[in-house]
Tab-separated table of C-alpha atoms and ligand atoms in Angstrom:
chain	number	residue	atom	x	y	z
O	1	MET	CA	-148.990	136.835	93.041
O	2	THR	CA	-150.205	136.545	89.392
O	3	GLU	CA	-147.885	135.631	86.616
O	4	ILE	CA	-147.084	138.181	84.278
O	5	THR	CA	-148.009	137.537	80.481
O	6	LEU	CA	-148.153	141.178	79.458
O	7	ASN	CA	-145.698	144.062	79.906
O	8	PRO	CA	-145.840	145.387	83.499
O	9	LEU	CA	-147.901	148.273	82.604
O	10	GLU	CA	-150.499	146.579	80.688
O	11	HIS	CA	-150.479	143.873	83.264
O	12	ALA	CA	-151.254	146.273	86.243
O	13	THR	CA	-154.049	147.942	84.085
O	14	GLN	CA	-155.593	144.754	83.427
O	15	LEU	CA	-155.614	143.669	87.067
O	16	LEU	CA	-157.269	146.937	88.055
O	17	LYS	CA	-159.946	146.583	85.585
O	18	GLN	CA	-160.659	143.125	87.198
O	19	GLY	CA	-160.893	144.720	90.496
O	20	LYS	CA	-157.452	143.628	91.806
O	21	LEU	CA	-155.029	145.368	94.164
O	22	VAL	CA	-151.720	146.618	92.506
O	23	ALA	CA	-148.843	148.360	94.537
O	24	ILE	CA	-147.693	151.416	92.418
O	25	PRO	CA	-144.760	153.650	92.593
O	26	THR	CA	-145.144	157.470	92.963
O	27	GLU	CA	-142.580	160.178	93.886
O	28	THR	CA	-143.804	160.082	97.537
O	29	VAL	CA	-144.042	156.465	98.687
O	30	TYR	CA	-145.461	153.455	97.026
O	31	GLY	CA	-149.414	153.075	97.007
O	32	LEU	CA	-151.654	150.387	96.864
O	33	ALA	CA	-154.212	151.024	94.148
O	34	ALA	CA	-157.509	149.883	93.503
O	35	ASP	CA	-160.365	151.070	90.905
O	36	ALA	CA	-161.952	154.293	92.610
O	37	CYS	CA	-165.371	153.070	90.973
O	38	ASN	CA	-165.327	149.321	92.099
O	39	PRO	CA	-166.722	149.054	95.554
O	40	LYS	CA	-165.511	145.441	96.017
O	41	ALA	CA	-161.977	146.382	95.342
O	42	ILE	CA	-162.110	149.364	97.607
O	43	GLU	CA	-163.431	146.857	100.513
O	44	ALA	CA	-160.553	144.518	99.496
O	45	LEU	CA	-158.186	147.508	99.880
O	46	TYR	CA	-159.486	148.355	103.257
O	47	ALA	CA	-159.071	144.576	104.239
O	48	ALA	CA	-155.634	144.350	102.804
O	49	LYS	CA	-154.066	147.338	104.889
O	50	ASN	CA	-156.300	146.454	107.821
O	51	ARG	CA	-157.229	149.960	107.714
O	52	PRO	CA	-159.820	151.524	109.872
O	53	SER	CA	-163.028	152.420	108.007
O	54	TYR	CA	-162.863	156.041	109.329
O	55	ASN	CA	-159.691	156.713	107.280
O	56	PRO	CA	-160.511	158.033	104.138
O	57	LEU	CA	-158.467	157.521	100.664
O	58	ILE	CA	-156.727	159.643	98.199
O	59	ILE	CA	-158.189	159.308	94.562
O	60	HIS	CA	-155.225	159.593	92.297
O	61	ILE	CA	-156.057	161.069	88.797
O	62	ALA	CA	-154.099	161.763	85.548
O	63	ASP	CA	-155.151	165.211	84.502
O	64	PRO	CA	-156.643	168.345	86.296
O	65	GLU	CA	-159.724	168.156	84.374
O	66	TRP	CA	-160.556	164.902	86.081
O	67	MET	CA	-161.300	166.855	89.164
O	68	HIS	CA	-164.646	167.499	87.773
O	69	GLN	CA	-165.623	163.845	88.049
O	70	TRP	CA	-164.872	163.670	91.620
O	71	ALA	CA	-165.366	167.138	93.133
O	72	VAL	CA	-168.091	169.846	92.825
O	73	GLU	CA	-167.700	173.906	93.473
O	74	ILE	CA	-163.907	173.531	92.798
O	75	PRO	CA	-162.427	176.756	94.070
O	76	THR	CA	-159.927	178.762	91.564
O	77	GLN	CA	-157.081	178.039	94.040
O	78	ALA	CA	-157.482	174.271	93.164
O	79	TRP	CA	-156.754	175.199	89.555
O	80	VAL	CA	-154.096	177.561	90.384
O	81	LEU	CA	-152.114	174.968	92.581
O	82	ALA	CA	-152.932	172.261	89.993
O	83	LYS	CA	-151.271	174.177	87.214
O	84	ALA	CA	-148.331	175.065	89.305
O	85	LEU	CA	-147.606	171.923	91.283
O	86	TRP	CA	-149.238	168.887	89.604
O	87	PRO	CA	-147.957	166.132	88.922
O	88	GLY	CA	-146.391	166.392	92.347
O	89	PRO	CA	-146.575	165.671	96.029
O	90	LEU	CA	-149.725	167.689	96.912
O	91	THR	CA	-153.234	166.522	97.767
O	92	LEU	CA	-156.096	168.786	97.674
O	93	ILE	CA	-159.156	168.200	99.752
O	94	LEU	CA	-162.336	169.616	97.808
O	95	LYS	CA	-166.046	169.068	98.176
O	96	ARG	CA	-167.093	165.587	97.246
O	97	HIS	CA	-168.996	164.921	93.981
O	98	PRO	CA	-172.143	163.123	94.821
O	99	LYS	CA	-171.186	160.121	92.832
O	100	VAL	CA	-167.947	159.407	94.969
O	101	SER	CA	-168.519	156.443	97.187
O	102	LYS	CA	-168.856	157.239	100.849
O	103	ARG	CA	-166.699	154.499	101.540
O	104	ILE	CA	-163.851	156.408	99.988
O	105	THR	CA	-164.352	159.246	101.980
O	106	ALA	CA	-165.050	157.575	105.106
O	107	GLY	CA	-168.511	159.050	105.172
O	108	GLN	CA	-167.561	162.711	104.736
O	109	GLU	CA	-168.349	165.376	102.335
O	110	SER	CA	-164.940	166.007	101.168
O	111	VAL	CA	-162.705	164.372	98.651
O	112	ALA	CA	-158.979	163.943	98.690
O	113	LEU	CA	-157.424	164.122	94.930
O	114	ARG	CA	-153.665	164.128	93.641
O	115	ILE	CA	-151.694	163.667	90.531
O	116	PRO	CA	-148.660	161.635	91.288
O	117	ASN	CA	-145.259	162.441	89.724
O	118	HIS	CA	-144.054	159.147	88.571
O	119	PRO	CA	-143.997	158.120	84.767
O	120	LEU	CA	-145.103	154.528	85.308
O	121	THR	CA	-148.016	155.541	87.499
O	122	LEU	CA	-149.002	158.423	85.077
O	123	ALA	CA	-148.795	156.009	82.302
O	124	LEU	CA	-151.006	153.464	84.164
O	125	LEU	CA	-153.473	156.112	85.202
O	126	GLN	CA	-153.802	157.176	81.464
O	127	GLN	CA	-154.276	153.518	80.152
O	128	PHE	CA	-156.620	152.839	83.038
O	129	ASN	CA	-158.361	156.047	82.129
O	130	ARG	CA	-160.177	156.658	85.515
O	131	GLY	CA	-159.182	157.602	88.997
O	132	ILE	CA	-157.381	155.121	91.273
O	133	VAL	CA	-157.625	155.072	95.120
O	134	ALA	CA	-154.379	154.636	96.591
O	135	PRO	CA	-153.363	154.637	100.254
O	136	SER	CA	-149.806	154.066	101.127
O	137	ALA	CA	-148.825	150.410	100.562
O	138	ASN	CA	-148.336	149.408	104.101
O	139	PRO	CA	-150.240	147.655	106.925
O	140	SER	CA	-152.215	150.466	108.558
O	141	GLY	CA	-150.085	152.492	110.978
O	142	ARG	CA	-146.787	151.349	109.868
O	143	ILE	CA	-144.059	152.974	107.974
O	144	SER	CA	-144.871	153.565	104.416
O	145	PRO	CA	-142.960	151.769	101.595
O	146	THR	CA	-140.448	153.503	99.525
O	147	THR	CA	-139.362	150.602	97.348
O	148	ALA	CA	-140.920	147.749	95.840
O	149	GLU	CA	-138.874	145.521	98.123
O	150	HIS	CA	-140.590	147.342	101.167
O	151	VAL	CA	-143.887	146.428	99.773
O	152	ARG	CA	-143.024	142.901	99.236
O	153	LEU	CA	-141.707	142.410	102.918
O	154	HIS	CA	-145.040	143.819	104.551
O	155	LEU	CA	-147.858	143.063	102.223
O	156	LYS	CA	-146.667	140.562	99.668
O	157	HIS	CA	-149.549	138.159	100.062
O	158	ARG	CA	-152.129	140.760	100.165
O	159	VAL	CA	-151.229	142.474	96.763
O	160	ASP	CA	-152.038	141.002	93.289
O	161	TYR	CA	-149.007	142.500	91.697
O	162	ILE	CA	-146.314	145.110	92.378
O	163	LEU	CA	-145.326	147.481	89.751
O	164	GLU	CA	-141.807	148.236	90.135
O	165	GLY	CA	-140.760	151.743	89.731
O	166	GLY	CA	-137.436	152.268	91.596
O	167	PRO	CA	-136.939	154.055	94.848
O	168	CYS	CA	-139.340	156.918	95.609
O	169	SER	CA	-137.692	160.223	94.978
O	170	ILE	CA	-139.311	162.224	97.747
O	171	GLY	CA	-139.694	159.359	100.348
O	172	ILE	CA	-142.655	161.034	102.509
O	173	GLU	CA	-146.262	161.356	101.885
O	174	SER	CA	-147.856	163.849	100.118
O	175	THR	CA	-148.746	167.417	101.496
O	176	ILE	CA	-152.460	167.563	102.103
O	177	LEU	CA	-154.166	170.748	101.834
O	178	SER	CA	-157.902	171.587	102.662
O	179	LEU	CA	-159.303	173.948	100.192
O	180	LEU	CA	-162.772	173.657	101.937
O	181	ASP	CA	-162.759	177.055	103.817
O	182	LYS	CA	-161.612	180.288	102.579
O	183	GLN	CA	-158.400	180.077	104.222
O	184	PRO	CA	-156.366	177.074	102.697
O	185	MET	CA	-155.105	174.802	105.685
O	186	ILE	CA	-152.331	172.130	105.727
O	187	LEU	CA	-153.842	168.808	107.063
O	188	ARG	CA	-150.509	166.783	106.861
O	189	GLU	CA	-147.208	168.454	106.068
O	190	GLY	CA	-145.028	167.053	103.269
O	191	ALA	CA	-142.427	168.348	100.656
O	192	ILE	CA	-144.565	171.193	99.471
O	193	SER	CA	-144.627	173.607	102.297
O	194	ALA	CA	-147.062	176.371	103.407
O	195	THR	CA	-144.629	179.073	102.306
O	196	GLU	CA	-144.496	177.631	98.847
O	197	ILE	CA	-148.355	177.325	98.483
O	198	SER	CA	-148.923	180.755	100.142
O	199	MET	CA	-146.756	182.408	97.470
O	200	ILE	CA	-148.468	180.478	94.681
O	201	LEU	CA	-151.789	181.531	95.998
O	202	GLY	CA	-151.059	184.989	97.313
O	203	CYS	CA	-152.678	184.453	100.612
O	204	PRO	CA	-151.888	183.008	104.136
O	205	VAL	CA	-151.788	179.227	104.420
O	206	MET	CA	-152.450	177.911	107.974
O	207	SER	CA	-151.215	174.428	109.277
O	208	HIS	CA	-153.494	172.175	111.306
O	209	SER	CA	-150.329	171.404	113.632
O	210	GLN	CA	-150.051	174.899	114.370
O	211	ILE	CA	-153.524	176.106	115.272
O	212	THR	CA	-154.870	175.979	118.871
O	213	ASP	CA	-157.374	173.324	120.000
O	214	SER	CA	-160.288	175.842	120.156
O	215	GLN	CA	-159.666	176.864	116.568
O	216	LYS	CA	-159.689	173.200	115.395
O	217	LYS	CA	-163.049	171.952	113.777
O	218	PRO	CA	-163.915	168.853	115.789
O	219	LEU	CA	-164.754	166.747	112.556
O	220	ILE	CA	-161.608	167.605	110.335
O	221	PRO	CA	-160.080	164.244	110.152
O	222	VAL	CA	-156.242	164.628	110.406
O	223	PRO	CA	-154.004	162.114	108.666
O	224	GLY	CA	-151.985	160.065	110.934
O	225	SER	CA	-153.742	161.282	113.924
O	226	ASP	CA	-154.002	157.863	115.592
O	227	THR	CA	-151.408	157.977	118.619
O	228	THR	CA	-148.910	155.677	116.597
O	229	HIS	CA	-148.564	156.237	112.658
O	230	TYR	CA	-145.845	156.074	110.499
O	231	ALA	CA	-144.002	153.725	113.017
O	232	PRO	CA	-141.568	151.052	112.973
O	233	LEU	CA	-142.142	147.986	115.016
O	234	LYS	CA	-139.436	148.550	117.247
O	235	PRO	CA	-139.634	151.092	120.001
O	236	LEU	CA	-138.167	154.326	118.757
O	237	TYR	CA	-136.804	157.071	120.899
O	238	LEU	CA	-135.525	160.559	119.986
O	239	PHE	CA	-132.440	162.081	121.460
O	240	LYS	CA	-131.107	165.754	121.387
O	241	LYS	CA	-127.790	166.699	119.614
O	242	ASN	CA	-124.744	165.495	121.733
O	243	GLU	CA	-127.136	163.746	124.210
O	244	PHE	CA	-126.898	160.227	122.969
O	245	GLU	CA	-125.079	158.734	125.992
O	246	GLN	CA	-127.142	160.630	128.438
O	247	THR	CA	-130.272	159.322	126.613
O	248	ILE	CA	-129.230	155.805	126.797
O	249	LYS	CA	-128.640	156.129	130.498
O	250	LYS	CA	-131.712	158.002	131.279
O	251	LEU	CA	-133.803	155.318	129.384
O	252	ASN	CA	-131.580	152.618	130.822
O	253	LEU	CA	-130.792	151.053	127.443
O	254	TYR	CA	-127.315	149.757	128.156
O	255	ASP	CA	-128.373	146.117	127.628
O	256	GLN	CA	-130.427	146.935	124.554
O	257	LYS	CA	-128.838	146.805	120.998
O	258	CYS	CA	-129.773	149.895	119.051
O	259	ASP	CA	-129.966	151.197	115.651
O	260	VAL	CA	-129.109	154.888	115.292
O	261	LEU	CA	-129.626	157.812	113.031
O	262	SER	CA	-127.546	160.766	113.848
O	263	PHE	CA	-126.167	163.889	112.249
O	264	ASP	CA	-122.642	163.209	113.972
O	265	PRO	CA	-120.304	160.354	113.598
O	266	LYS	CA	-120.348	157.136	115.637
O	267	PRO	CA	-119.188	157.667	119.367
O	268	LEU	CA	-116.100	155.553	120.485
O	269	ASN	CA	-117.178	154.523	123.646
O	270	PRO	CA	-117.109	150.597	123.275
O	271	LEU	CA	-119.675	150.176	126.140
O	272	LEU	CA	-122.322	151.436	124.132
O	273	ASN	CA	-124.534	148.431	122.453
O	274	ILE	CA	-124.814	150.031	118.851
O	275	GLN	CA	-125.865	147.624	116.235
O	276	GLN	CA	-126.068	150.190	113.255
O	277	TRP	CA	-125.170	153.906	113.505
O	278	LEU	CA	-125.997	155.826	110.336
O	279	GLN	CA	-124.742	159.429	109.595
O	280	MET	CA	-127.618	161.405	108.145
O	281	PRO	CA	-127.266	164.124	105.639
O	282	SER	CA	-127.964	167.779	106.628
O	283	ASP	CA	-130.213	168.385	103.456
O	284	PRO	CA	-133.803	167.761	104.555
O	285	LYS	CA	-134.626	166.478	101.068
O	286	VAL	CA	-132.134	163.816	100.978
O	287	TYR	CA	-132.744	163.103	104.801
O	288	ALA	CA	-136.332	162.495	103.794
O	289	GLN	CA	-135.572	160.254	100.810
O	290	GLN	CA	-133.578	157.941	102.980
O	291	LEU	CA	-135.657	158.118	106.222
O	292	TYR	CA	-138.125	155.089	105.994
O	293	ASN	CA	-135.719	152.802	104.106
O	294	HIS	CA	-133.495	153.114	107.126
O	295	LEU	CA	-136.409	152.647	109.390
O	296	HIS	CA	-137.424	149.699	107.355
O	297	GLN	CA	-134.127	148.353	107.342
O	298	PHE	CA	-133.845	148.697	111.311
O	299	ASP	CA	-137.087	146.902	111.737
O	300	GLN	CA	-135.295	143.824	109.874
O	301	SER	CA	-131.872	144.321	111.899
O	302	PRO	CA	-131.238	142.324	115.265
O	303	SER	CA	-131.384	145.304	117.331
O	304	HIS	CA	-134.045	145.961	120.274
O	305	CYS	CA	-134.649	149.625	119.587
O	306	ILE	CA	-134.193	152.597	117.464
O	307	LEU	CA	-132.526	156.132	118.542
O	308	VAL	CA	-132.857	158.988	116.317
O	309	GLU	CA	-131.261	162.430	116.686
O	310	SER	CA	-133.806	165.397	117.037
O	311	LEU	CA	-133.986	167.592	113.795
O	312	PRO	CA	-133.328	171.075	113.355
O	313	THR	CA	-136.438	173.249	114.212
O	314	THR	CA	-136.395	175.211	110.943
O	315	GLY	CA	-139.472	175.002	108.501
O	316	GLN	CA	-137.879	172.568	105.960
O	317	TRP	CA	-137.638	169.951	108.541
O	318	GLN	CA	-141.389	170.273	109.551
O	319	ALA	CA	-142.568	167.379	107.435
O	320	ILE	CA	-140.030	164.950	108.596
O	321	GLN	CA	-140.284	166.317	112.122
O	322	ASP	CA	-144.107	165.356	112.021
O	323	ARG	CA	-143.387	161.695	110.984
O	324	LEU	CA	-140.730	161.060	113.790
O	325	GLN	CA	-143.023	162.717	116.350
O	326	ARG	CA	-145.594	160.218	115.540
O	327	ALA	CA	-143.382	157.317	115.067
O	328	GLN	CA	-141.609	157.729	118.604
O	329	THR	CA	-142.423	155.617	121.574
O	330	TYR	CA	-143.880	157.564	124.283
O	331	LEU	CA	-142.648	157.007	127.945
O	332	SER	CA	-145.351	157.302	130.519
P	1	TXA	O1	-148.024	160.610	99.051
P	1	TXA	C1	-149.180	160.131	99.197
P	1	TXA	O2	-150.298	160.909	99.729
P	1	TXA	C2	-149.446	158.725	99.266
P	1	TXA	C3	-149.287	158.112	97.790
P	1	TXA	C4	-149.633	156.676	97.574
P	1	TXA	O3	-150.149	158.923	96.809
P	1	TXA	N1	-150.683	158.325	99.679
P	1	TXA	C5	-150.858	158.244	101.040
P	1	TXA	O4	-152.171	157.839	101.496
P	1	TXA	O5	-150.326	158.738	101.911
P	1	TXA	P1	-152.633	157.414	102.704
P	1	TXA	O6	-154.143	156.880	102.742
P	1	TXA	O7	-151.548	156.550	103.376
P	1	TXA	O8	-152.852	158.951	103.612
P	1	TXA	C6	-153.778	159.647	102.998
P	1	TXA	C7	-154.353	160.408	104.269
P	1	TXA	C8	-155.114	159.648	104.986
P	1	TXA	O9	-154.455	159.625	106.424
P	1	TXA	C9	-156.500	160.233	105.179
P	1	TXA	O10	-156.913	160.546	106.542
P	1	TXA	C10	-156.196	161.632	104.253
P	1	TXA	O11	-155.159	161.206	103.443
P	1	TXA	N2	-157.567	161.782	103.628
P	1	TXA	C11	-158.152	161.249	102.690
P	1	TXA	N3	-159.258	161.982	102.335
P	1	TXA	C12	-159.458	162.945	103.105
P	1	TXA	C13	-160.530	163.879	103.320
P	1	TXA	N4	-161.518	163.813	102.473
P	1	TXA	N5	-160.115	164.766	104.165
P	1	TXA	C14	-158.992	164.915	105.204
P	1	TXA	N6	-158.146	164.033	104.923
P	1	TXA	C15	-158.155	162.896	103.972
P	2	MG	MG1	-150.566	155.866	104.900
């Protein structure tokens, strides 16, 4: 870590100019930022996260007009969404500008752009005055950080500086929307739903998770499509409402200390080997804000495994459901 001689914002800007890596706060999760025009910094970023080279990066910008620097043939829909929802938790997939490094786009002809909604990072982008690539600031495949402390825990020695910006207000990664085809398609669910986008654009919006395999384009890379993603280090199992004890029995977890997220209060049965039982809020926004923090905390606890109660199946829970599905341990 470098010693601070300037104020945090100026210091972060200087480091980015020198090709260094800076963890930055956003409203979704903390990102690991590098200069989008510096090939060496981009290499260092992939190395620091141990990120596979086939996984492209989001370029963070400060103003919708900057889209022209990174994308071509920008559809009207992109301008409409930018006006309505940026800065905010929405990433747009557009046709790549020829100057964008193929290392950023993992060799594809598309590029991901977003304006994050955090005052410090917006000020940083303005001062730096060009695009910043920023994947979530976690080792590849693991849970995204929602506080500076999470970054410190998992990436401390691989980051040149952490710009502290408090806990992230949304807590899960941005919605990713492809505008490459006529019909907009959600590639990753997030705080902004298909319904919201559809209402703004006045047209149907599909979600990649809901279309059949034969409708899928083979080459669309879908974020987090590796089998484990957004995953804690410990095994994570889902259990249905009122079936906690049955699940412990079924998985034979009686001798395993477990940490639990549930909507219900802790059961009284003293035979259960519960390390921590956290009662979760029924509001999906509040749940999302807390989820990764709890999973980080559980990874640090003396428990052996994590159990999470299944979520309601209504639309508002879809983005969180998607993260839990990918985080869970599948039993063969
Ligand atoms: O909320 C967020 O989006 C956070 C904050 C830091 O902005 N960033 C984030 O980045 O979640 P990352 O790299 O952890 O996830 C971005 C996802 C990747 O899984 C990648 O596959 C996808 O965006 N992506 C990037 N460029 C793409 C492209 N051209 N086409 C399809 N997906 C793309
Ligand atoms: Mg990530």
